[in-house]
Amino acid sequence: MSRVAGGAKLLAGSVVIASLLAGCSPAGEAEAGAAASRFQRSVAAADWASACGLLSERAGTDLESAAARPCPAALPALQLPTDDVGTVEVWGHNAKAMVGQEAVFLSLFSSGWRVIAAGCTPRGEDLPYQCAVGS
Amino acid sequence: MKRFVTDNGLSLFFVVILLLALAGQSVAGLAQLNSQQLADGLQTLTYAQYLTSSEFAVDVAENWQSEFLQFTLYILATVYLIQRGSSESKQPGRAGLESDEDQKVAEHAEADSPRWAKSRGWRLSVYSKSLTLVMAAIFALSWLAQSIAGRAAHNEQQLGQRQDPVGWVDYITSADFWSRTLQNWQSEFLAVAAMAVFAIYFRQRGSPESKPVGTAHASTGSEE
């Protein structure tokens, strides 16, 4: 093995180890961002059944319990933002996507990325966001 | 093979129980994490996912760094500090780096002394501190790994709780980082202090970590 090849392998190995330690994954950002975009397109198109299908099971059932009606009937009243997805940040199996001034939180399930909270506005440093869905 | 095992029994024993403990930690850690994931309505992790997760990495690294810090400090502190009556201490009056003759270096080296111990200059200087340097380097790398993996695990948890992730600098000044760090440090320092003092009064027949059973409490250091 040449010294250059050895150095490249060492560098590649270090990057892999650092990525594992840091839980970073560019593929994760693309996939989480795509899921957030699907959710935003569904909301913008008032396709509430599709939007509900992109919620996590817990987020959907919590919404239905709070609104006392099915998810597709409960979502319109929340007036979720219809902006395109901006920056996406992924850590491990969780992600946050900015949509305008609000945030959508997602988590990775066996069925793919699902929205665990939407319509989230910051409440100040060190405090959880206030979310319309999935608080 | 049998000879190898006999000659290296101490190292092999601890490597084996290290692996067993790591395996146990990974199983218990996965169960604990998955219990929390279920409570939060999130996906549970497979064993393979957990082994490559930042949660497992930070739990391992935070303990490793403290162990290597413990030995680094113990090696350095026992050069300069004395504990009268302890088998873990040098005898009073011998504090410091000691003479070249005592340390068998340079012209006082013996035929089978390590090559760098026979030289002068940077090789002797480095080799004279090599045990501390290796321990300190592993401590520093483990602590760095703890900070990187800890930030990742903390940020994953933050997002799960609808909170913003933090940068590395913010993380290493955070309560999570220092809580993980100091809870390990205090237990290591307690163990070392206890060993230094207990070795004055208590004995384990046959162990080089103990004075011979009949040796006086006032006797300091291993008997020549």
mmCIF file of N, CA, C and O in Angstrom, chain B residues 9 26 32-33 39 71 79 84 106 116 135 163 179 183 193 207 220 222:
data_model
loop_
_atom_site.group_PDB
_atom_site.id
_atom_site.type_symbol
_atom_site.label_atom_id
_atom_site.label_comp_id
_atom_site.label_asym_id
_atom_site.label_seq_id
_atom_site.Cartn_x
_atom_site.Cartn_y
_atom_site.Cartn_z
ATOM 1 N N GLY B 9 -1.889 -13.486 31.677
ATOM 2 C CA GLY B 9 -3.192 -13.706 32.304
ATOM 3 C C GLY B 9 -3.870 -12.440 32.799
ATOM 4 O O GLY B 9 -5.087 -12.269 32.635
ATOM 5 N N SER B 26 -24.235 -2.628 26.261
ATOM 6 C CA SER B 26 -24.952 -2.387 25.000
ATOM 7 C C SER B 26 -26.376 -2.950 25.061
ATOM 8 O O SER B 26 -27.315 -2.324 24.561
ATOM 9 N N GLN B 32 -32.899 0.430 27.669
ATOM 10 C CA GLN B 32 -33.252 1.703 28.307
ATOM 11 C C GLN B 32 -33.666 2.739 27.261
ATOM 12 O O GLN B 32 -34.683 3.430 27.421
ATOM 13 N N LEU B 33 -32.884 2.831 26.183
ATOM 14 C CA LEU B 33 -33.194 3.818 25.138
ATOM 15 C C LEU B 33 -34.523 3.500 24.462
ATOM 16 O O LEU B 33 -35.345 4.397 24.233
ATOM 17 N N ALA B 39 -41.983 5.452 24.980
ATOM 18 C CA ALA B 39 -42.734 6.426 25.783
ATOM 19 C C ALA B 39 -42.953 7.727 25.014
ATOM 20 O O ALA B 39 -43.970 8.396 25.183
ATOM 21 N N PHE B 71 -5.560 7.385 35.579
ATOM 22 C CA PHE B 71 -4.214 6.807 35.545
ATOM 23 C C PHE B 71 -3.167 7.857 35.195
ATOM 24 O O PHE B 71 -2.053 7.833 35.730
ATOM 25 N N VAL B 79 4.795 10.710 41.214
ATOM 26 C CA VAL B 79 6.184 11.145 41.020
ATOM 27 C C VAL B 79 6.553 12.137 42.113
ATOM 28 O O VAL B 79 7.655 12.072 42.682
ATOM 29 N N ARG B 84 2.572 8.703 53.154
ATOM 30 C CA ARG B 84 3.335 7.916 54.129
ATOM 31 C C ARG B 84 2.551 6.681 54.554
ATOM 32 O O ARG B 84 1.380 6.778 54.888
ATOM 33 N N ALA B 106 20.648 6.260 30.228
ATOM 34 C CA ALA B 106 21.894 6.762 29.626
ATOM 35 C C ALA B 106 23.067 5.845 30.029
ATOM 36 O O ALA B 106 22.973 4.631 29.850
ATOM 37 N N TRP B 116 15.771 3.352 23.730
ATOM 38 C CA TRP B 116 15.700 4.803 23.940
ATOM 39 C C TRP B 116 16.126 5.200 25.354
ATOM 40 O O TRP B 116 16.444 6.348 25.603
ATOM 41 N N MET B 135 -1.137 7.596 28.106
ATOM 42 C CA MET B 135 -2.372 7.667 28.899
ATOM 43 C C MET B 135 -3.081 9.004 28.670
ATOM 44 O O MET B 135 -4.312 9.057 28.504
ATOM 45 N N GLN B 163 -36.821 21.042 20.669
ATOM 46 C CA GLN B 163 -35.907 22.110 21.059
ATOM 47 C C GLN B 163 -34.805 22.220 20.015
ATOM 48 O O GLN B 163 -34.528 21.262 19.275
ATOM 49 N N SER B 179 -21.970 17.404 33.492
ATOM 50 C CA SER B 179 -22.568 16.415 34.383
ATOM 51 C C SER B 179 -22.004 15.027 34.068
ATOM 52 O O SER B 179 -21.615 14.275 34.972
ATOM 53 N N GLN B 183 -19.352 13.490 36.960
ATOM 54 C CA GLN B 183 -19.831 12.340 37.730
ATOM 55 C C GLN B 183 -18.879 11.161 37.570
ATOM 56 O O GLN B 183 -18.761 10.326 38.462
ATOM 57 N N ALA B 193 -7.984 7.886 45.857
ATOM 58 C CA ALA B 193 -7.729 8.324 47.233
ATOM 59 C C ALA B 193 -7.923 7.165 48.202
ATOM 60 O O ALA B 193 -7.118 6.966 49.121
ATOM 61 N N SER B 207 -0.806 -9.988 46.636
ATOM 62 C CA SER B 207 -0.997 -8.965 45.599
ATOM 63 C C SER B 207 0.125 -7.937 45.637
ATOM 64 O O SER B 207 0.451 -7.407 46.706
ATOM 65 N N THR B 220 6.424 2.620 54.121
ATOM 66 C CA THR B 220 5.936 3.264 52.902
ATOM 67 C C THR B 220 6.587 2.637 51.677
ATOM 68 O O THR B 220 7.786 2.381 51.670
ATOM 69 N N SER B 222 6.894 -0.150 48.244
ATOM 70 C CA SER B 222 7.172 -1.583 48.187
ATOM 71 C C SER B 222 8.550 -1.835 48.756
ATOM 72 O O SER B 222 9.465 -1.039 48.590
#
